[in-house]
Coordinates of C-alpha atoms and ligand atoms in Angstrom, one line a residue:
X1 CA 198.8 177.1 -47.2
X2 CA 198.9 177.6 -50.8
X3 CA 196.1 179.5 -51.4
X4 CA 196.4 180.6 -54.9
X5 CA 197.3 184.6 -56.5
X6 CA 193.8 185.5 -56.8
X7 CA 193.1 184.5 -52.5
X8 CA 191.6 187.8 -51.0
X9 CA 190.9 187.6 -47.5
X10 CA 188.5 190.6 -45.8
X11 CA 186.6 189.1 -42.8
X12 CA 184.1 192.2 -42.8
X13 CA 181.1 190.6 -41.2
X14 CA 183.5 189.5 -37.7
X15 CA 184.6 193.4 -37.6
X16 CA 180.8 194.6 -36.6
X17 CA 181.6 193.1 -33.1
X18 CA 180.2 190.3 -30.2
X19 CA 176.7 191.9 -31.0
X20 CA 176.5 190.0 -33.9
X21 CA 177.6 187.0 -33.3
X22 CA 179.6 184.4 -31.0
X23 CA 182.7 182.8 -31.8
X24 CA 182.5 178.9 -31.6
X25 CA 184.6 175.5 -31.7
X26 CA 183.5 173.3 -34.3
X27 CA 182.9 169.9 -33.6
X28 CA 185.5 167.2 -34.2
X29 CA 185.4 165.0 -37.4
X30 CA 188.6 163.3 -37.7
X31 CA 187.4 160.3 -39.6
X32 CA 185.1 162.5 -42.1
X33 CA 185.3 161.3 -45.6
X34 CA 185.7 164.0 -48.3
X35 CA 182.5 163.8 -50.4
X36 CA 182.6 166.4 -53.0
X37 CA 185.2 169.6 -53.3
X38 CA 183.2 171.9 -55.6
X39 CA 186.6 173.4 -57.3
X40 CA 185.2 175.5 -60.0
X41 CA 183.4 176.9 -56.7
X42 CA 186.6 177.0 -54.8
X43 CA 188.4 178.9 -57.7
X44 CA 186.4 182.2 -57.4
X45 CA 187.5 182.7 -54.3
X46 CA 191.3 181.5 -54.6
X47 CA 191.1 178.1 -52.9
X48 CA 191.3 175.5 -55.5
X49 CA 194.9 174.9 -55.4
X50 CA 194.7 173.3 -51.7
X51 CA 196.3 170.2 -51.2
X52 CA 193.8 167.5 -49.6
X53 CA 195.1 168.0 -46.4
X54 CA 194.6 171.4 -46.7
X55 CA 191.1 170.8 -47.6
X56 CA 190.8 169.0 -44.8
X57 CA 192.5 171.6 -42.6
X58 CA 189.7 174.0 -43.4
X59 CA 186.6 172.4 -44.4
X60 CA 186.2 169.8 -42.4
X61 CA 188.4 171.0 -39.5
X62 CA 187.6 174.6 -39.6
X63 CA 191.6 176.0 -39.0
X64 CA 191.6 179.5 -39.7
X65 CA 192.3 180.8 -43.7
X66 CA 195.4 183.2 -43.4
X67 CA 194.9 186.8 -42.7
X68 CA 191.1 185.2 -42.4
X69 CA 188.5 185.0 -39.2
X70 CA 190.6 183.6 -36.2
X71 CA 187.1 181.9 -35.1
X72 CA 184.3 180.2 -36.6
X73 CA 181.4 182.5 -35.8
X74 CA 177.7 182.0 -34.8
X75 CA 175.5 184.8 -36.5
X76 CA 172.9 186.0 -34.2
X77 CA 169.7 186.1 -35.4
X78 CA 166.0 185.9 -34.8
X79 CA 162.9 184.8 -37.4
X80 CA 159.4 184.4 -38.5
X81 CA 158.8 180.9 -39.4
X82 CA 155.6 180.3 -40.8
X83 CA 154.8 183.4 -39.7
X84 CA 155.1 183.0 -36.1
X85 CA 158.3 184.9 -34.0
X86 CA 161.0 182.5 -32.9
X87 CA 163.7 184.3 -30.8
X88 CA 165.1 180.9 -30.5
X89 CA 167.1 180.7 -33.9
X90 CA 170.3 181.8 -35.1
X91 CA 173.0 179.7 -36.2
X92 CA 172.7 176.4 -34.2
X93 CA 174.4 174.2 -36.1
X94 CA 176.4 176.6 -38.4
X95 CA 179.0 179.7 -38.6
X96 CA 180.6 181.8 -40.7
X97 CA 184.3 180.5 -41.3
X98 CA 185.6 182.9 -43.5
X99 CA 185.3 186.0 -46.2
X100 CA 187.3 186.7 -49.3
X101 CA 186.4 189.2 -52.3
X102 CA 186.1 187.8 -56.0
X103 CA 187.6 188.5 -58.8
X104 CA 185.6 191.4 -58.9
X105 CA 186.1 192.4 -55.7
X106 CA 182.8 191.1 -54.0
X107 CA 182.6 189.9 -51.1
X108 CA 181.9 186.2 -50.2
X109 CA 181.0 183.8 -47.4
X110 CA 181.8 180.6 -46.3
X111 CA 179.2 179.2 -44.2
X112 CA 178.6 175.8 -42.6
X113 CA 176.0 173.5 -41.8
X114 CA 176.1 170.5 -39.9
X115 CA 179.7 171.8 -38.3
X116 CA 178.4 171.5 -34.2
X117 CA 176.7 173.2 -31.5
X118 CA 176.3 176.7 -30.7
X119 CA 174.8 179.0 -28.4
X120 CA 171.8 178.8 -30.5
X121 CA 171.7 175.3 -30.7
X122 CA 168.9 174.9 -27.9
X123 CA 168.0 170.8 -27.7
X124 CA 169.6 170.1 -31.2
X125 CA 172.6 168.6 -31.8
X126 CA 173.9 170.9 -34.3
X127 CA 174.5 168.5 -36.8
X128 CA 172.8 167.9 -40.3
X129 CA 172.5 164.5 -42.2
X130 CA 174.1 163.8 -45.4
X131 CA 171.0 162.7 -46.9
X132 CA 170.3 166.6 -46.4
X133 CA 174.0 167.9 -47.4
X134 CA 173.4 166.0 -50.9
X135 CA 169.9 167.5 -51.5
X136 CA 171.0 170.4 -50.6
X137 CA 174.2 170.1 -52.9
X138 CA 172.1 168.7 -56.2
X139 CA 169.2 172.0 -55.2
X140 CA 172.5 174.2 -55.5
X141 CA 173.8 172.8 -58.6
X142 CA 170.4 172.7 -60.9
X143 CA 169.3 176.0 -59.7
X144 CA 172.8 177.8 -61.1
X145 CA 171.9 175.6 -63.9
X146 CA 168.9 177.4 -64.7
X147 CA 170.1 180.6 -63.4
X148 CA 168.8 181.3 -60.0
X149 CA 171.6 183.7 -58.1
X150 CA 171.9 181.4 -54.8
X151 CA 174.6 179.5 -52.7
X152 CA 177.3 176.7 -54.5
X153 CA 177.9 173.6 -52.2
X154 CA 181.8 174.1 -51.9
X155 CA 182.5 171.2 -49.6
X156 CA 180.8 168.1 -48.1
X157 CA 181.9 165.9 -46.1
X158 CA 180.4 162.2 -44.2
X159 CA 180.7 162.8 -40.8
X160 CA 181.0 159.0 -39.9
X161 CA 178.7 160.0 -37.1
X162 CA 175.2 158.5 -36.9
X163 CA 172.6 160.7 -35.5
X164 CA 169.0 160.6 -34.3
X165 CA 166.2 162.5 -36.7
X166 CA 162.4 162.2 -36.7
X167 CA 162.1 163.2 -40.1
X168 CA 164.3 160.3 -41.8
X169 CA 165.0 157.0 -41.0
X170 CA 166.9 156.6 -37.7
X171 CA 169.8 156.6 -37.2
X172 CA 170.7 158.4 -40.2
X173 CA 174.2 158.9 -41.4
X174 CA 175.6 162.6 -40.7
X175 CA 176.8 165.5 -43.4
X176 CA 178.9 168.3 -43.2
X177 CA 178.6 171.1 -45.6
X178 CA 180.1 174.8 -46.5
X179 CA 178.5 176.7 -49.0
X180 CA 180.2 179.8 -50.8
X181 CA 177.4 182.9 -51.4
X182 CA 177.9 186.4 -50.5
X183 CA 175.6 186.9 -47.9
X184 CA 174.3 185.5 -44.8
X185 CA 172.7 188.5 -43.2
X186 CA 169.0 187.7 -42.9
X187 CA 166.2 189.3 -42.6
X188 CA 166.2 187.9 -39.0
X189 CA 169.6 189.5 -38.4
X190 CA 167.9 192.6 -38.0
X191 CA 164.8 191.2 -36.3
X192 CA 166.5 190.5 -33.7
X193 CA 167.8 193.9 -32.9
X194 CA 164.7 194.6 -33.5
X195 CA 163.3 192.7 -30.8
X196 CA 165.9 193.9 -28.0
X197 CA 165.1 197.0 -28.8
X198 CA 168.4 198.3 -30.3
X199 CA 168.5 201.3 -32.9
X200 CA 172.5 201.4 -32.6
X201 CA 172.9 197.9 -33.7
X202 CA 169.8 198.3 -36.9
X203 CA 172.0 201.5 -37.8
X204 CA 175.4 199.4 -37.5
X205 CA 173.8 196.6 -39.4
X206 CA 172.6 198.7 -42.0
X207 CA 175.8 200.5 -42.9
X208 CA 177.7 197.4 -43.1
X209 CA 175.6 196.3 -45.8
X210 CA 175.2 199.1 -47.5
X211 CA 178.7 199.5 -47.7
X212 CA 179.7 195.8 -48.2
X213 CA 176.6 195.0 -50.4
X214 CA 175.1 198.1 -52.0
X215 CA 178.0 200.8 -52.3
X216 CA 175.6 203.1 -54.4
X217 CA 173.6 203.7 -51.7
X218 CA 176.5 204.7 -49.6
X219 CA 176.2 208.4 -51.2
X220 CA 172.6 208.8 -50.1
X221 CA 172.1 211.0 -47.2
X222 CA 171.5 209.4 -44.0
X223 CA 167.9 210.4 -43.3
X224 CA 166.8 208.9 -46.6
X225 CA 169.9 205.5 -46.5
X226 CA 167.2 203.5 -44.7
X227 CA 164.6 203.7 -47.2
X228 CA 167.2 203.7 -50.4
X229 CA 168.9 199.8 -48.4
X230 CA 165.2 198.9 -48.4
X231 CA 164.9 199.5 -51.7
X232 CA 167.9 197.3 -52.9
X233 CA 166.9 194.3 -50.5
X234 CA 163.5 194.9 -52.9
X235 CA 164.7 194.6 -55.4
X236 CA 166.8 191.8 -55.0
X237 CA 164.4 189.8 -53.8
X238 CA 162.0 190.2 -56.1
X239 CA 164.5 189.1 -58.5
X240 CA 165.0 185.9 -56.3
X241 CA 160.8 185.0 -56.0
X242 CA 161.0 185.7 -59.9
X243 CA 163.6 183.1 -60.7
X244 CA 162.4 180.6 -58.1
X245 CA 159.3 180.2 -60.5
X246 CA 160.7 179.4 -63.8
X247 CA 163.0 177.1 -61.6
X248 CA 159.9 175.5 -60.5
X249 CA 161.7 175.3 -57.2
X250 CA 159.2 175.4 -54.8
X251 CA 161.7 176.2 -51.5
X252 CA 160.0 174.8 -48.8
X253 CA 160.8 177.6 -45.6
X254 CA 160.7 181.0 -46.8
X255 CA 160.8 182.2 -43.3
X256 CA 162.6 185.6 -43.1
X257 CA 165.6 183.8 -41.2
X258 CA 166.2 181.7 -44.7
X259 CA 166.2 185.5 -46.7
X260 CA 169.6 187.9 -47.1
X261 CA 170.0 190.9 -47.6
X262 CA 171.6 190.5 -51.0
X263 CA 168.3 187.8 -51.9
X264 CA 170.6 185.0 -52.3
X265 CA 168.6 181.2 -52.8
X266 CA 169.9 179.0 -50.0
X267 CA 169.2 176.5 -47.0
X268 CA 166.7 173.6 -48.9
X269 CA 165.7 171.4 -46.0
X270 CA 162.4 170.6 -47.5
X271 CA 163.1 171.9 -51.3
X272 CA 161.5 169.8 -54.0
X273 CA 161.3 170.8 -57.7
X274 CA 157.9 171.0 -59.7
X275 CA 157.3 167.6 -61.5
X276 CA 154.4 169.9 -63.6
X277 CA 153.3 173.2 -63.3
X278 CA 151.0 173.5 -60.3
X279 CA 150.6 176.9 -58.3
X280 CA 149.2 174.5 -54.9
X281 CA 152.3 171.8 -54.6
X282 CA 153.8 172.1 -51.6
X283 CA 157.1 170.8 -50.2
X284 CA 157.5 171.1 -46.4
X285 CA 155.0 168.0 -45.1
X286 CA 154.4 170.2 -42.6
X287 CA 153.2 173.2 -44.3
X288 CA 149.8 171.9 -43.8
X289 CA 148.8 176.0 -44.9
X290 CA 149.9 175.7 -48.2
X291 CA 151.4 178.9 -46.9
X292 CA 154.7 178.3 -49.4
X293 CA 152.9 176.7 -52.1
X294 CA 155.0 177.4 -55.5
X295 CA 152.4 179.9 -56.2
X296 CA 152.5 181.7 -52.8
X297 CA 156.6 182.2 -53.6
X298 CA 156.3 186.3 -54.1
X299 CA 154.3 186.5 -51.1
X300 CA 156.1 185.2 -48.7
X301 CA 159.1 186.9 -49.4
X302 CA 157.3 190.3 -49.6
X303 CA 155.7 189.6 -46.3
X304 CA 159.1 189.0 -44.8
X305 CA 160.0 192.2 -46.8
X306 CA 157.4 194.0 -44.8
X307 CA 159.1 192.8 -41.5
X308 CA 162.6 194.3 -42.4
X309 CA 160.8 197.5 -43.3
X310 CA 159.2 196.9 -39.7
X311 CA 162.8 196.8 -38.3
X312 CA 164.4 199.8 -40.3
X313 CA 161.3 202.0 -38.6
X314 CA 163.6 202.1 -35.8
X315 CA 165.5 204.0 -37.2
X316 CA 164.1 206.2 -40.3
X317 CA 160.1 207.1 -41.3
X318 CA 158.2 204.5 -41.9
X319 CA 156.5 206.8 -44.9
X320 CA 160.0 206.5 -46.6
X321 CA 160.1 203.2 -45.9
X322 CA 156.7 202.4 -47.4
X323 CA 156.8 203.4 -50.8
X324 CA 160.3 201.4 -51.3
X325 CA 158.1 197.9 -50.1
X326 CA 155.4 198.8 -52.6
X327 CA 158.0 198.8 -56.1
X328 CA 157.4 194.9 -55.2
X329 CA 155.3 193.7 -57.5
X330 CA 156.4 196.3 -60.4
X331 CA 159.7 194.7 -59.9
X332 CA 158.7 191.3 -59.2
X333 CA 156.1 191.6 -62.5
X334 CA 159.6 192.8 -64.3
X335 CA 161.7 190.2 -63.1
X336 CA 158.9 187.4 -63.7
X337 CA 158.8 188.0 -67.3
X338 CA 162.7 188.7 -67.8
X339 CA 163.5 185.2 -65.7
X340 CA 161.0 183.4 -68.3
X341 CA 162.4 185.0 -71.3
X342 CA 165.7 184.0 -70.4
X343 CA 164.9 180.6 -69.8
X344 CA 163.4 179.9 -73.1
X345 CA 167.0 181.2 -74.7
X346 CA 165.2 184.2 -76.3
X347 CA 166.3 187.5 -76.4
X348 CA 163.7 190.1 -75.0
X349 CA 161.4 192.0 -76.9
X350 CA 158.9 194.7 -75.6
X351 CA 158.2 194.6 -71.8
X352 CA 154.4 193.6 -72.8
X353 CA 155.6 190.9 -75.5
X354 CA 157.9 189.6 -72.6
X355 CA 154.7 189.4 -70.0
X356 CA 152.4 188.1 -72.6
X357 CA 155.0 184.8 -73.6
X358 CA 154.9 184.5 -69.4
X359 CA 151.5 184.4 -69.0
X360 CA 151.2 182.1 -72.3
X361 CA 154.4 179.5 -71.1
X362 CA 152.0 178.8 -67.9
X363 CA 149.1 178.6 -69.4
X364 CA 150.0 176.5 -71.6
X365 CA 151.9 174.4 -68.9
X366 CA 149.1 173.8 -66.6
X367 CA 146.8 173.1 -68.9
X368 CA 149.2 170.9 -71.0
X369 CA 151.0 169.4 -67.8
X370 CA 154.3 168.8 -69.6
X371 CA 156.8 168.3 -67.2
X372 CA 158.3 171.8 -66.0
X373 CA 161.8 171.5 -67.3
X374 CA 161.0 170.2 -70.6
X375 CA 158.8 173.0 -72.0
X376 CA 162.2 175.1 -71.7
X377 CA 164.5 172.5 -72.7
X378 CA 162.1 171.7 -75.8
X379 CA 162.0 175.1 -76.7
X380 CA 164.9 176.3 -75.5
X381 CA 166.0 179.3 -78.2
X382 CA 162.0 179.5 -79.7
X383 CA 161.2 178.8 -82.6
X384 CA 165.0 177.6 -83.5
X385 CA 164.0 174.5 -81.5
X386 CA 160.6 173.8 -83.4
X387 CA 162.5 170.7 -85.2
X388 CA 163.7 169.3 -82.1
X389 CA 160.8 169.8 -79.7
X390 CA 158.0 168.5 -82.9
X391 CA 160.4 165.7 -83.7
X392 CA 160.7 164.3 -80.4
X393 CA 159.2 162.0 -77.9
X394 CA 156.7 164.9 -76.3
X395 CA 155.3 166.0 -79.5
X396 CA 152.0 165.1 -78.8
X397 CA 151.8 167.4 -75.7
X398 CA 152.6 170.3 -78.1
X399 CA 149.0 170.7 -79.8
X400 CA 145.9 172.3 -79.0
X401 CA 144.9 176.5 -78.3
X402 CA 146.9 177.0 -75.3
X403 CA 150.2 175.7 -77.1
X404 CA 148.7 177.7 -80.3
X405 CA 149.0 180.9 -78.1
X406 CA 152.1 179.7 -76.5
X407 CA 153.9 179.3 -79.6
X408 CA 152.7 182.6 -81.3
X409 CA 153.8 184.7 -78.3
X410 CA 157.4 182.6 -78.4
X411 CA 157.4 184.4 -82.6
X412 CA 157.6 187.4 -81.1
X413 CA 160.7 187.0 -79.8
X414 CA 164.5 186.2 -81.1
X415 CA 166.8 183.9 -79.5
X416 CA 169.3 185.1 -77.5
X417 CA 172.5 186.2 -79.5
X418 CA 174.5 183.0 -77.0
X419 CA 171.9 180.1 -77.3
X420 CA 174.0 177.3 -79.2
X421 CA 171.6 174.2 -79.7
X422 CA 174.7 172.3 -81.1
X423 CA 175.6 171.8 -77.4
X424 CA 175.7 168.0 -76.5
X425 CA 173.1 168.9 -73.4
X426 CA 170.5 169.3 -76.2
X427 CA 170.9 165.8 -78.0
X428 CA 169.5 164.1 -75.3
X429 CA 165.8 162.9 -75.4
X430 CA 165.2 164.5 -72.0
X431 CA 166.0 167.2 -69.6
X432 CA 168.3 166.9 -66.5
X433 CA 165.4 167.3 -63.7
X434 CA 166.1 166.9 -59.8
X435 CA 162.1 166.1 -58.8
X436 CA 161.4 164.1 -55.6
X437 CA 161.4 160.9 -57.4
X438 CA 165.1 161.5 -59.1
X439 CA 166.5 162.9 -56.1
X440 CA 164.9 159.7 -53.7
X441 CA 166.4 157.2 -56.3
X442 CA 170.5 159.1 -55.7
X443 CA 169.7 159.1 -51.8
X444 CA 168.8 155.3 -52.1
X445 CA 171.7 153.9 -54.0
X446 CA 174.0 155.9 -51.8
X447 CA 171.9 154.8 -48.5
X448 CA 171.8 151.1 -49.7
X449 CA 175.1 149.7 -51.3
X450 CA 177.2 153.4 -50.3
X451 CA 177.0 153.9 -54.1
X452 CA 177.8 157.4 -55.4
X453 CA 177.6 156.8 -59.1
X454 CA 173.7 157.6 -59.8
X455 CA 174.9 161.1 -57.5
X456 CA 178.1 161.7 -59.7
X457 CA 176.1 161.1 -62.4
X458 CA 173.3 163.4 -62.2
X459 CA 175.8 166.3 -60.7
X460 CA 177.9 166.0 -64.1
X461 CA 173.9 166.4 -66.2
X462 CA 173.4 169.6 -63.8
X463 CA 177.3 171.0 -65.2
X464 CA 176.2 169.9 -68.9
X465 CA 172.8 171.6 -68.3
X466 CA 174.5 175.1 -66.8
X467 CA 176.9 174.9 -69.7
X468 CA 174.1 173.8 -72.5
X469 CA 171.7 176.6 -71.3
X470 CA 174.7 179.4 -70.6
X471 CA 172.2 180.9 -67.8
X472 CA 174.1 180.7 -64.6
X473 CA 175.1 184.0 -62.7
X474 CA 178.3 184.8 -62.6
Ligands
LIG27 P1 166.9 175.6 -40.8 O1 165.8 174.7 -40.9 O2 168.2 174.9 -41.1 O3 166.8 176.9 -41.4 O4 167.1 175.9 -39.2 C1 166.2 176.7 -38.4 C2 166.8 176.9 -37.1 O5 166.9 175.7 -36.4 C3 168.2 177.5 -37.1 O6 168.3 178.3 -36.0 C4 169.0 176.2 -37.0 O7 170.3 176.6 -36.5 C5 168.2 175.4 -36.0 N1 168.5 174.0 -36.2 C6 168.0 173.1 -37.1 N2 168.5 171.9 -36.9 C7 169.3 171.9 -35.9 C8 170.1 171.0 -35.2 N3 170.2 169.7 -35.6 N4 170.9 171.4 -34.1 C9 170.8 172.7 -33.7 N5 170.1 173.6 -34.3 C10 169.4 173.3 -35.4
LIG28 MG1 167.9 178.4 -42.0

């Protein structure tokens, strides 16, 4: 296979052992049609030069990468959803297929979803619809746009198969996916050592990620490791809930199954994006709770937080532990602001001129109800955008106190040294968005007539919008 120079296999994660997961034969797809082959994604790991067969050979039949996992793996894991314990999860209709390090020398995941049944399966069929492998993929794409650290779609295939859902019109056509991020050790990962009662295998855990993940904290002493990994999985998240919002992604299932370690955005069953700014909207029609409303974001992961620190007990103080769950909201508070800054295209200033444009961008956004992604697109780069966002079609929206106050906090701030406005992304009228309504109209053209275009079409305004606003990760 000719994987290319910069190819770097290390299957860490399959080298912890059978208490971590079970290796499993993905299902059969012979007559799946290639969908999309992310190769900009592929390339960061070494895979782009694949032939199509190739492709074929491992993302849609799952043959081993060289020197790479010999077998698809299961990950073993546990979870609050919606607060309640499920022992019942883990990956039912996914695995781990492979691990390679980056260019700088990271390590990385491919994971599946839709790819067959496991031992975790229970009554499902481990299969996902394509309806959800292209919401998923266009959630993936806008949120690197904006700059939210999370998963990349990498592959997705139609199945050919048709399967039987309660949730979407029957019988609906089935998807298979792989998504490339570096983790998929979950908060649940360790719940569920947790919950047999196993020290040995928290401890085990632990290390691998610290070592894998965190190196710094490698150096720490042992008593106090615990504490210093809970710190970093903190932090990280906090990060995560902080971008989330001026993503206006409200995720849907923040259970502590769908958080890593490394506070990675992925798995969007129910994701929708904020049409306006509105703390209450909800996505999951079942979250009847509100319980992760877009405003609710930061507490749900820090609750799920509070569950790992819960876990790691087992095996250091939980007075260490404690003080690392409480630099939540001091780093969340930091991240909030930084995550707004950058999305305006501004440079930062002080760390209260930073919190004050925050608190002045919502304001003025839900009292003003502009949609969500235009106030940063409008005004992307401050005040260098005032001709753009006063000249065009939403200037009437941009009057009154709250955008008075809005605008004087954007003064005190520069734009950021990279912000290029001659980019073609910003001559259009409007914003690439991916709300309900945009993402409804893609699945129907595709569900009606099988037609892609409206799909290709909005993927390449998500790759003009990531290279017009210059914010993904890299
Ligand atoms: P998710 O909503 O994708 O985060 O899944 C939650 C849990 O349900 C995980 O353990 C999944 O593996 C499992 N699951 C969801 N759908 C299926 C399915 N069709 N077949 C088997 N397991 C599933
Ligand atoms: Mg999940």
């Amino acid at each position: 296979m000719p994987v290319s120079d910069s190819y770097r296999p290390d299957p860490r994660f399959a080298a912890l052992g059978p208490d971590f997961a079970d290796a499993v034969e993905p299902a059969a797809f012979a007559a799946a049609r290639l969908i999309r082959r992310d190769r900009r994604a592929a390339a960061r790991v070494g895979l782009d030069s694949l032939t199509d067969a190739e492709w074929d050979s491992a993302f849609r039949d799952f043959n081993p990468l060289p020197d790479n996992q010999s077998a698809p793996l299961a990950m073993r894991y546990h979870g609050h959803q919606f607060r309640v314990y499920n022992p019942q999860i883990g990956d039912g209709r996914g695995f781990l297929f492979a691990q390679m390090r980056d260019a700088r020398g990271r390590l990385l995941d491919l994971g599946t979803k839709g790819s067959g049944q496991t031992p975790h399966s229970r009554t499902g069929d481990g299969r996902m619809t394509l309806q959800g492998g292209v919401r998923e993929t266009i959630a993936a794409a806008f949120l690197e746009a904006v700059g939210v650290a999370g998963c990349a779609i990498i592959s997705l295939y139609e199945t050919g198969e048709r399967l039987a859902r309660q949730d979407e019109p029957n019988p609906a056509r089935g998807g298979l996916m792989t998504r490339l991020q570096h983790s998929h050790v979950r908060i649940g990962t360790f719940q569920r050592h947790a919950a047999f009662e196993r020290p040995d295998l928290i401890r085990a855990l632990m290390e691998h990620c610290v070592e894998v993940y965190f190196p710094d904290v490698a150096a720490i002493s042992e008593a106090e490791r615990p504490a210093a990994f809970l710190r970093q999985v903190v932090a990280a998240n906090a990060r995560l809930a902080a971008s989330w919002m001026a993503a206006g992604i409200v995720h849907g299932v923040i259970n502590s199954d769908n958080m890593t370690v490394t506070g990675e955005s992925f798995d969007y069953g129910p994701t929708r994006f904020l049409p306006v700014f509105a703390p209450d909207f909800t996505s999951a029609y079942f979250d009847h709770g509100g319980l992760y409303a877009y405003g609710r974001q930061a507490e749900a992961a820090l609750w799920n937080l509070a569950r790992l620190a819960e876990c790691l007990a087992l095996v250091a103080d939980m007075s260490g532990l404690e003080p690392a769950l409480k630099e939540f909201q001091t780093d969340y508070q930091g991240a909030l602001a930084a995550a707004f800054v950058r999305r305006l295209g501004l440079a930062p200033a002080t760390p209260a001129a930073d919190v004050e444009l925050t608190r002045a961008t919502t304001r003025f956004m839900a009292e003003s109800q502009v949609p969500f992604e235009a106030v940063f697109f409008d005004w992307f780069g401050g005040e260098t955008s005032r001709d753009r966002a006063l000249g065009g079609g939403r200037a009437a929206l941009y009057r009154g106190a709250a955008f008075d106050a809005f605008r004087a906090r954007l003064g005190d701030h520069d734009a950021a040294p990279a912000v290029d406005l001659s980019h073609a992304y910003f001559a259009a009228e409007d914003p690439v968005r991916v709300t309900l309504d945009v993402v409804r109209d893609v699945w129907g053209a595709i569900d009606e007539g099988d037609d892609w275009a409206p799909f290709e079409t909005l993927l390449a305004r998500v790759d003009a919008a990531r290279d017009g606003y210059g914010l993904a990760p890299d």
